């Protein structure tokens, strides 16, 4: 499942890819950066008539009655999740924020070829949707808010599904530290992260003096200096600074797309619009030797030394070909715990997210395999969840107590290091030192007797971080749309939470699947 922000009619300005990916990444137009947002396709925009714009403007403005007050925003997790699921109402925003409204044509349309208009859109969205204020230098990239927000959403899901509590849920008390490499003048990622999660803190780095000055100012005006530490770096430094302050939960980077100034000019020349219409980004923001692949390979090489001192190393990329190259590099280095996703806005623009870890906590399938059919199956990380049981016929909600009993009886009969069942969530979490459900293991336990089995399980039953296999089993109730109205039936799902050995997950799932089918047959 992709991290999608289906903003109908709102699409970032990008370049066409030559190697099969729909669109490339940042074309560096500042105040437009690839990074900017446009309303509809260019051909559609050229074809719009003044009368059509007037009609649309009048229709949109009817949504807001004179003197109508905005409802107060409750910025919950669901609020942030649903942001930009529909396009922003420019008419409403223009009425609320005069500095934005003054730039709209007919009260509802924005000229995206005007850098000042794009900058004001970014400022307005940050203020309206996140309560943030920013200053942006005229000669630095202006980030499109929906694009950057989608990266933060994915990071939240990545961390929530791989926390040390194994809850696969947001934990409001969890303290998180992130490192943003090349934070830019806007400081956009730390600002968005801190606005959404009050227990998140950031280290932000950059090599450009002007960007650093602006970033510090943006931290100051948002009263986030205590939560965002900004560090000056130079080109010869490592990407990840000294971590003597403690472990990092995640590293994030949105690297320069272009490998050279020549590539930048050549790709810009292929655009239907003159390339200098709004291109005011600095070369340091748009170009690096080797482009995005070389930059992320550099990060990967540093991660091979730091390893689990960082839980997740992540990057946003613009080309499918870049993702394919980097996944191959991960596999060659024996890294099989990784995640890949797509970030989609509008009908065309696609960005790619890549993450890898040297720890063994496994992300959920939605997070790890969020790119749909855009990548070949052999490029994807291992499957981390499977539904092992559904009733043979619908309308079996009454099976839930039986399923719960069968699961708990089965789990307690096995030699797990730890097993807990949450009756409210109908979810259990367990850990094992190996394949304790195999016949060979059970025979050995029988031969050695109860004392040996107890000794094997003794020690630190709650210290499960080093267990070879961790899992969850959950019972969910699904509505049957094809059956009678209101009927439902249960489903049992096994999730792989921890471990390096995929065969343990597959073997365990198979054993529990067979047990459920055998025992529930007697109950139906």
XYZ file of C-alpha atoms in Angstrom:
524
model
C 0.000 0.000 0.000
C 1.487 3.327 -1.016
C 1.761 6.364 1.175
C -0.688 8.276 -0.987
C -1.823 11.833 -0.791
C -4.425 11.911 -3.572
C -4.497 15.654 -4.045
C -6.715 15.912 -7.059
C -5.439 18.638 -9.300
C -2.375 19.328 -7.159
C 0.830 17.934 -8.588
C 4.485 18.828 -7.988
C 6.433 20.191 -10.943
C 8.859 17.500 -12.090
C 10.791 16.117 -15.043
C 9.836 13.033 -16.995
C 11.987 9.992 -16.257
C 13.844 8.287 -19.069
C 14.192 4.835 -17.444
C 10.612 3.864 -16.742
C 9.752 5.847 -13.629
C 6.839 8.177 -14.143
C 8.587 11.301 -12.963
C 11.926 12.365 -11.561
C 12.606 14.160 -8.332
C 13.518 17.707 -7.526
C 14.184 19.812 -10.574
C 15.491 22.457 -8.260
C 13.145 25.310 -8.958
C 13.202 27.082 -5.775
C 10.627 28.667 -4.886
C 9.606 25.833 -6.852
C 11.875 22.954 -6.326
C 10.595 19.671 -7.603
C 9.313 20.231 -5.308
C 6.604 22.701 -6.030
C 2.917 22.154 -6.355
C 0.862 22.835 -9.426
C -2.830 22.810 -10.024
C -3.701 20.504 -12.911
C -1.531 19.636 -15.915
C 0.240 22.380 -17.855
C -1.871 21.751 -20.938
C -5.023 21.987 -18.865
C -3.883 25.208 -17.259
C -3.120 26.789 -20.651
C -6.555 25.814 -21.919
C -8.523 27.297 -19.070
C -10.558 30.288 -20.094
C -11.261 33.332 -17.974
C -14.957 32.503 -17.880
C -14.186 29.008 -16.596
C -11.932 30.432 -13.885
C -14.677 32.833 -12.840
C -17.173 29.988 -12.594
C -14.814 27.838 -10.527
C -13.963 30.792 -8.306
C -17.625 31.530 -7.610
C -18.352 27.867 -6.908
C -15.465 27.542 -4.469
C -16.229 30.773 -2.658
C -19.777 29.593 -1.941
C -18.255 27.097 0.477
C -17.450 29.921 2.873
C -20.270 32.154 4.089
C -19.537 35.803 4.860
C -18.266 36.098 8.404
C -17.991 32.316 8.736
C -15.467 31.316 11.399
C -13.057 28.422 11.020
C -13.656 25.475 13.273
C -10.771 25.066 15.727
C -8.254 22.465 14.571
C -7.630 19.446 16.764
C -4.295 18.221 15.489
C -4.582 14.526 16.331
C -2.838 11.608 14.639
C -5.907 11.111 12.437
C -5.877 14.789 11.550
C -2.311 14.562 10.242
C -3.040 11.249 8.519
C -5.880 12.756 6.504
C -4.200 16.035 5.588
C -4.156 16.593 1.814
C -6.495 13.693 1.084
C -8.359 16.434 -0.769
C -6.908 19.527 -2.364
C -6.595 22.699 -0.295
C -9.372 25.235 -0.751
C -7.476 28.244 -2.109
C -10.553 30.446 -1.841
C -10.926 29.729 1.871
C -7.188 30.101 2.510
C -7.131 33.373 0.592
C -9.985 34.713 2.695
C -8.280 33.728 5.935
C -4.757 34.815 4.952
C -4.771 38.103 2.976
C -1.086 37.775 2.061
C -2.032 34.592 0.186
C -5.352 35.883 -1.098
C -3.647 38.881 -2.721
C -1.740 36.466 -4.990
C -4.807 34.578 -6.227
C -6.408 35.248 -9.590
C -10.178 35.526 -9.376
C -9.888 34.613 -5.731
C -9.081 30.937 -6.337
C -6.163 30.411 -8.750
C -2.426 30.636 -8.099
C 0.262 31.429 -10.671
C 2.823 28.692 -10.069
C 5.335 30.328 -12.384
C 5.646 33.107 -9.804
C 8.215 32.150 -7.113
C 6.622 34.540 -4.627
C 3.262 32.801 -5.042
C 4.745 29.343 -4.449
C 6.634 30.526 -1.368
C 3.469 32.086 0.025
C 1.542 28.862 -0.579
C 4.120 26.919 1.446
C 4.000 29.474 4.253
C 0.200 29.456 4.277
C -0.120 25.668 4.397
C 2.440 25.407 7.198
C 0.595 28.044 9.208
C -2.887 26.674 8.572
C -2.204 22.949 8.869
C 0.668 22.765 11.370
C 0.728 26.089 13.209
C 4.255 26.786 11.914
C 5.920 29.997 10.745
C 8.902 30.018 8.379
C 11.174 32.458 6.608
C 12.622 31.447 3.247
C 15.547 33.114 1.447
C 14.660 34.024 -2.128
C 17.635 32.051 -3.480
C 16.956 28.748 -1.734
C 14.575 25.877 -2.441
C 10.986 26.161 -1.310
C 9.662 22.771 -0.176
C 6.170 21.590 -1.176
C 4.451 20.771 2.090
C 2.418 17.667 1.033
C 5.513 15.959 -0.380
C 7.516 16.525 2.792
C 4.582 15.589 4.998
C 4.283 12.194 3.303
C 7.887 11.356 4.267
C 7.184 12.215 7.914
C 4.016 10.081 7.887
C 6.023 7.099 6.664
C 8.690 7.623 9.316
C 6.014 7.674 12.013
C 4.605 4.375 10.761
C 8.086 2.885 10.466
C 8.956 3.725 14.071
C 5.532 2.821 15.471
C 5.600 -0.640 13.886
C 9.138 -1.420 15.129
C 9.169 -0.042 18.663
C 10.730 -1.943 21.546
C 7.256 -2.320 23.073
C 6.153 -4.409 20.058
C 2.706 -2.819 20.222
C 2.697 -1.747 16.546
C 0.933 1.407 17.729
C 1.824 5.018 18.383
C 3.351 5.349 21.859
C 2.903 8.976 22.967
C 5.522 8.708 25.725
C 8.293 7.362 23.505
C 11.224 9.762 23.177
C 12.539 9.838 19.598
C 15.635 11.482 18.123
C 15.950 11.932 14.375
C 18.843 13.166 12.242
C 18.002 15.235 9.149
C 20.986 15.358 6.785
C 20.951 18.453 4.561
C 18.057 20.099 6.333
C 17.994 23.141 4.041
C 16.991 26.719 4.693
C 13.389 25.812 5.516
C 14.221 23.235 8.215
C 11.067 21.613 6.895
C 11.413 18.048 8.169
C 12.333 18.858 11.786
C 9.540 21.435 11.911
C 6.945 18.988 10.583
C 8.164 16.198 12.850
C 8.127 18.344 15.985
C 4.685 19.745 15.125
C 3.210 16.250 14.896
C 4.990 14.429 17.697
C 5.710 16.378 20.926
C 8.286 13.802 22.082
C 10.360 13.980 18.885
C 13.663 15.848 18.794
C 15.989 16.465 15.869
C 19.604 16.956 14.950
C 19.769 18.862 11.657
C 22.882 19.315 9.518
C 23.852 21.304 6.453
C 26.998 22.492 4.681
C 25.594 25.765 3.344
C 26.070 28.827 5.553
C 22.998 30.690 4.300
C 20.767 27.646 4.719
C 22.089 27.167 8.255
C 21.339 30.786 9.168
C 17.799 30.486 7.862
C 17.252 27.107 9.541
C 18.309 28.496 12.917
C 15.950 31.424 12.471
C 13.071 29.067 11.659
C 13.782 27.016 14.786
C 13.829 30.227 16.830
C 10.571 31.724 15.569
C 8.779 28.424 16.262
C 10.239 28.140 19.781
C 11.881 24.830 18.879
C 15.518 25.611 19.630
C 15.424 23.220 22.599
C 14.201 20.358 20.404
C 16.149 20.975 17.198
C 19.934 21.038 17.353
C 21.469 22.461 14.168
C 25.054 21.471 13.307
C 27.381 23.047 10.739
C 29.132 20.535 8.480
C 31.599 20.715 5.610
C 31.770 18.630 2.452
C 34.624 16.460 3.732
C 32.759 15.495 6.931
C 30.903 12.245 7.336
C 27.183 12.521 6.696
C 26.379 11.300 10.204
C 28.094 13.367 12.915
C 29.571 11.935 16.109
C 26.876 10.055 17.997
C 28.489 10.313 21.417
C 25.270 11.912 22.658
C 23.477 8.584 22.301
C 21.669 6.409 19.765
C 19.565 7.823 16.941
C 16.131 6.444 16.138
C 16.233 7.418 12.489
C 18.332 9.188 9.891
C 16.566 10.896 7.009
C 17.875 12.468 3.826
C 16.335 13.918 0.680
C 19.543 14.130 -1.385
C 20.329 16.364 -4.364
C 18.954 14.775 -7.501
C 21.414 15.930 -10.151
C 24.852 14.405 -10.656
C 26.264 17.550 -12.303
C 25.420 21.063 -13.458
C 25.390 19.707 -17.007
C 22.709 17.146 -16.164
C 20.639 19.844 -14.479
C 20.743 22.044 -17.591
C 20.100 19.163 -20.004
C 17.058 17.908 -18.132
C 15.723 21.412 -17.638
C 16.040 22.021 -21.381
C 13.683 19.098 -22.046
C 10.891 20.804 -20.145
C 8.112 22.398 -22.135
C 8.532 25.640 -20.214
C 11.768 27.659 -20.200
C 13.943 26.239 -17.381
C 14.709 29.586 -15.738
C 11.094 30.604 -15.129
C 11.396 30.079 -11.401
C 14.734 28.391 -10.901
C 16.438 30.162 -8.017
C 17.689 27.204 -5.972
C 21.379 27.119 -5.080
C 23.604 24.504 -6.806
C 24.563 23.093 -3.389
C 20.914 22.082 -2.939
C 20.423 20.521 -6.362
C 23.709 18.942 -7.428
C 26.091 16.433 -5.884
C 28.737 14.202 -7.414
C 27.039 11.015 -8.555
C 23.537 12.279 -7.838
C 21.149 10.678 -5.387
C 22.511 7.142 -5.781
C 26.063 8.125 -4.858
C 24.808 10.191 -1.932
C 22.736 7.357 -0.453
C 25.530 4.837 -1.109
C 27.730 7.083 1.007
C 25.140 6.941 3.788
C 24.902 3.174 3.404
C 28.681 2.798 3.739
C 28.641 4.814 6.961
C 25.788 2.663 8.250
C 27.930 -0.463 7.819
C 30.202 0.947 10.519
C 27.583 2.465 12.822
C 25.121 -0.402 12.377
C 22.579 -0.563 15.235
C 23.591 2.767 16.762
C 20.854 4.039 14.435
C 17.607 2.075 14.299
C 16.552 3.165 10.801
C 18.538 4.750 7.981
C 16.140 6.281 5.443
C 16.134 8.276 2.215
C 13.648 9.797 -0.200
C 14.570 9.322 -3.857
C 13.211 10.408 -7.202
C 13.957 7.518 -9.563
C 12.821 3.922 -9.582
C 16.192 3.037 -11.087
C 17.891 4.562 -8.024
C 15.797 2.422 -5.678
C 16.621 -0.722 -7.652
C 20.359 -0.018 -7.559
C 20.329 0.675 -3.824
C 18.234 -2.387 -2.918
C 20.788 -4.489 -4.781
C 23.573 -2.871 -2.738
C 21.681 -3.600 0.493
C 21.307 -7.263 -0.420
C 24.962 -7.585 -1.409
C 25.852 -6.339 2.067
C 23.596 -8.917 3.712
C 20.945 -6.416 4.827
C 17.535 -8.090 4.599
C 15.611 -5.884 7.017
C 14.561 -3.004 4.803
C 11.457 -1.146 3.683
C 10.454 0.523 0.444
C 7.448 2.677 -0.362
C 6.114 5.245 -2.790
C 4.936 8.750 -2.007
C 2.273 9.863 -4.465
C 0.651 13.222 -5.020
C -1.765 13.927 -7.807
C -2.068 11.515 -10.707
C 1.555 11.385 -11.840
C 4.204 12.389 -9.350
C 5.950 9.583 -7.522
C 8.781 9.618 -5.031
C 10.379 6.600 -3.415
C 11.192 5.897 0.212
C 13.945 3.472 1.252
C 14.849 2.414 4.798
C 17.168 -0.224 6.247
C 18.086 -1.438 9.719
C 20.672 -3.644 11.419
C 18.247 -4.432 14.216
C 15.850 -7.338 13.799
C 12.511 -5.642 14.555
C 10.393 -5.995 11.425
C 8.093 -3.253 10.076
C 4.501 -3.930 9.118
C 3.736 -4.867 5.479
C 2.061 -1.516 4.802
C 5.306 0.206 5.753
C 7.816 -2.270 4.322
C 6.122 -3.100 1.028
C 4.245 0.107 0.292
C 5.115 0.358 -3.380
C 2.363 -1.820 -4.793
C 3.262 -3.290 -8.171
C 5.822 -0.621 -9.022
C 8.734 -2.922 -8.107
C 9.379 -6.546 -9.047
C 8.666 -9.020 -6.254
C 12.306 -10.056 -5.987
C 13.186 -6.449 -5.130
C 10.825 -6.316 -2.155
C 11.647 -7.127 1.474
C 10.266 -10.318 3.049
C 6.555 -10.555 3.795
C 5.938 -9.830 7.483
C 2.258 -10.703 7.900
C -0.085 -13.425 6.727
C -3.734 -14.263 7.368
C -3.743 -17.879 8.526
C -7.418 -18.473 9.149
C -10.823 -17.464 7.845
C -14.019 -19.484 8.369
C -15.076 -21.581 5.377
C -18.382 -19.710 5.271
C -19.483 -16.203 6.341
C -21.296 -15.113 9.487
C -19.164 -16.851 12.096
C -18.552 -14.043 14.584
C -19.425 -16.555 17.314
C -16.119 -18.316 16.580
C -14.060 -15.592 18.254
C -14.135 -17.133 21.775
C -13.160 -20.525 20.348
C -10.312 -19.032 18.345
C -9.085 -17.166 21.393
C -9.119 -20.347 23.483
C -7.361 -22.438 20.822
C -4.642 -19.844 20.318
C -3.952 -19.339 24.019
C -3.939 -23.084 24.743
C -1.571 -23.697 21.843
C 0.811 -20.912 22.805
C 1.026 -21.907 26.471
C 1.816 -25.499 25.467
C 4.923 -24.384 23.596
C 8.272 -23.479 25.086
C 8.206 -19.742 24.372
C 10.503 -17.311 26.107
C 7.502 -15.020 26.541
C 3.808 -15.024 25.641
C 1.168 -12.432 26.565
C -2.437 -12.076 25.418
C -4.364 -8.799 25.352
C -8.070 -9.582 25.633
C -9.157 -6.066 24.700
C -7.160 -6.012 21.457
C -7.542 -9.761 20.832
C -3.830 -9.769 20.183
C -0.990 -11.830 21.592
C 2.764 -11.297 21.409
C 5.321 -14.073 21.807
C 9.055 -14.700 21.573
C 11.072 -17.857 21.085
C 14.752 -18.772 20.994
C 14.193 -20.915 17.915
C 11.823 -23.432 16.382
C 10.225 -24.587 19.638
C 7.094 -25.831 17.845
C 8.862 -28.513 15.807
C 8.387 -32.193 16.590
C 12.129 -32.577 17.122
C 12.130 -29.885 19.784
C 9.090 -31.345 21.534
C 10.657 -34.828 21.548
C 13.852 -33.411 23.053
C 11.850 -31.706 25.801
C 10.096 -34.987 26.550
C 13.406 -36.880 26.767
C 15.093 -34.285 28.984
C 12.099 -33.885 31.247
C 10.277 -30.953 32.768
C 13.272 -29.669 34.749
C 15.359 -29.198 31.620
C 12.508 -27.432 29.872
C 12.033 -25.105 32.805
C 15.768 -24.403 32.955
C 15.764 -23.565 29.257
C 13.003 -21.012 29.772
C 14.535 -19.578 32.926
C 16.761 -16.547 33.150
C 15.243 -13.307 31.890
C 11.835 -14.131 30.386
C 11.104 -10.464 29.757
C 14.436 -9.817 28.063
C 13.323 -10.721 24.561
C 15.377 -8.297 22.473
C 17.813 -11.029 21.441
C 15.270 -13.770 20.791
C 15.540 -15.380 17.375
C 11.846 -15.003 16.642
C 9.145 -12.583 17.742
C 5.562 -12.587 16.528
C 2.050 -11.340 17.146
C -1.236 -13.135 16.538
C -4.439 -11.137 16.297
C -8.110 -11.859 15.753
C -10.039 -9.283 13.752
C -13.700 -9.211 12.802
C -14.432 -8.472 9.167
C -17.757 -7.347 7.729
C -19.005 -9.588 4.933
C -20.269 -7.286 2.192
C -21.579 -10.198 0.173
C -23.477 -11.775 3.052
C -26.536 -10.605 4.937
C -26.430 -7.062 6.219
C -24.482 -6.798 9.452
C -22.981 -10.291 9.289
C -19.323 -10.688 10.115
C -16.651 -13.323 10.473
C -13.272 -13.458 12.217
C -9.820 -13.637 10.673
C -6.552 -14.602 12.344
C -3.331 -12.884 11.291
C 0.266 -13.631 12.243
C 2.817 -10.797 12.088
C 6.581 -11.263 12.119
C 7.865 -8.777 14.700
C 11.489 -9.805 15.189
C 14.212 -12.007 13.763
C 16.508 -12.639 10.805
C 15.220 -16.052 9.747
C 12.192 -15.826 7.482
C 11.783 -19.605 7.584
C 10.872 -19.438 11.288
C 7.991 -17.094 10.483
C 6.787 -19.306 7.640
C 7.080 -22.510 9.676
C 5.320 -21.066 12.714
C 2.495 -19.630 10.602
C 1.983 -23.016 8.963
C 1.799 -24.875 12.278
C -0.757 -22.483 13.779
C -2.780 -22.482 10.554
C -3.115 -26.257 10.662
C -4.005 -26.263 14.352
C -6.773 -23.696 13.845
C -8.257 -25.538 10.892
C -8.302 -28.836 12.760
C -9.757 -27.507 16.002
C -12.292 -25.067 14.548
C -13.719 -27.744 12.269
C -15.139 -29.358 15.380
C -16.680 -26.027 16.475
C -18.460 -25.110 13.247
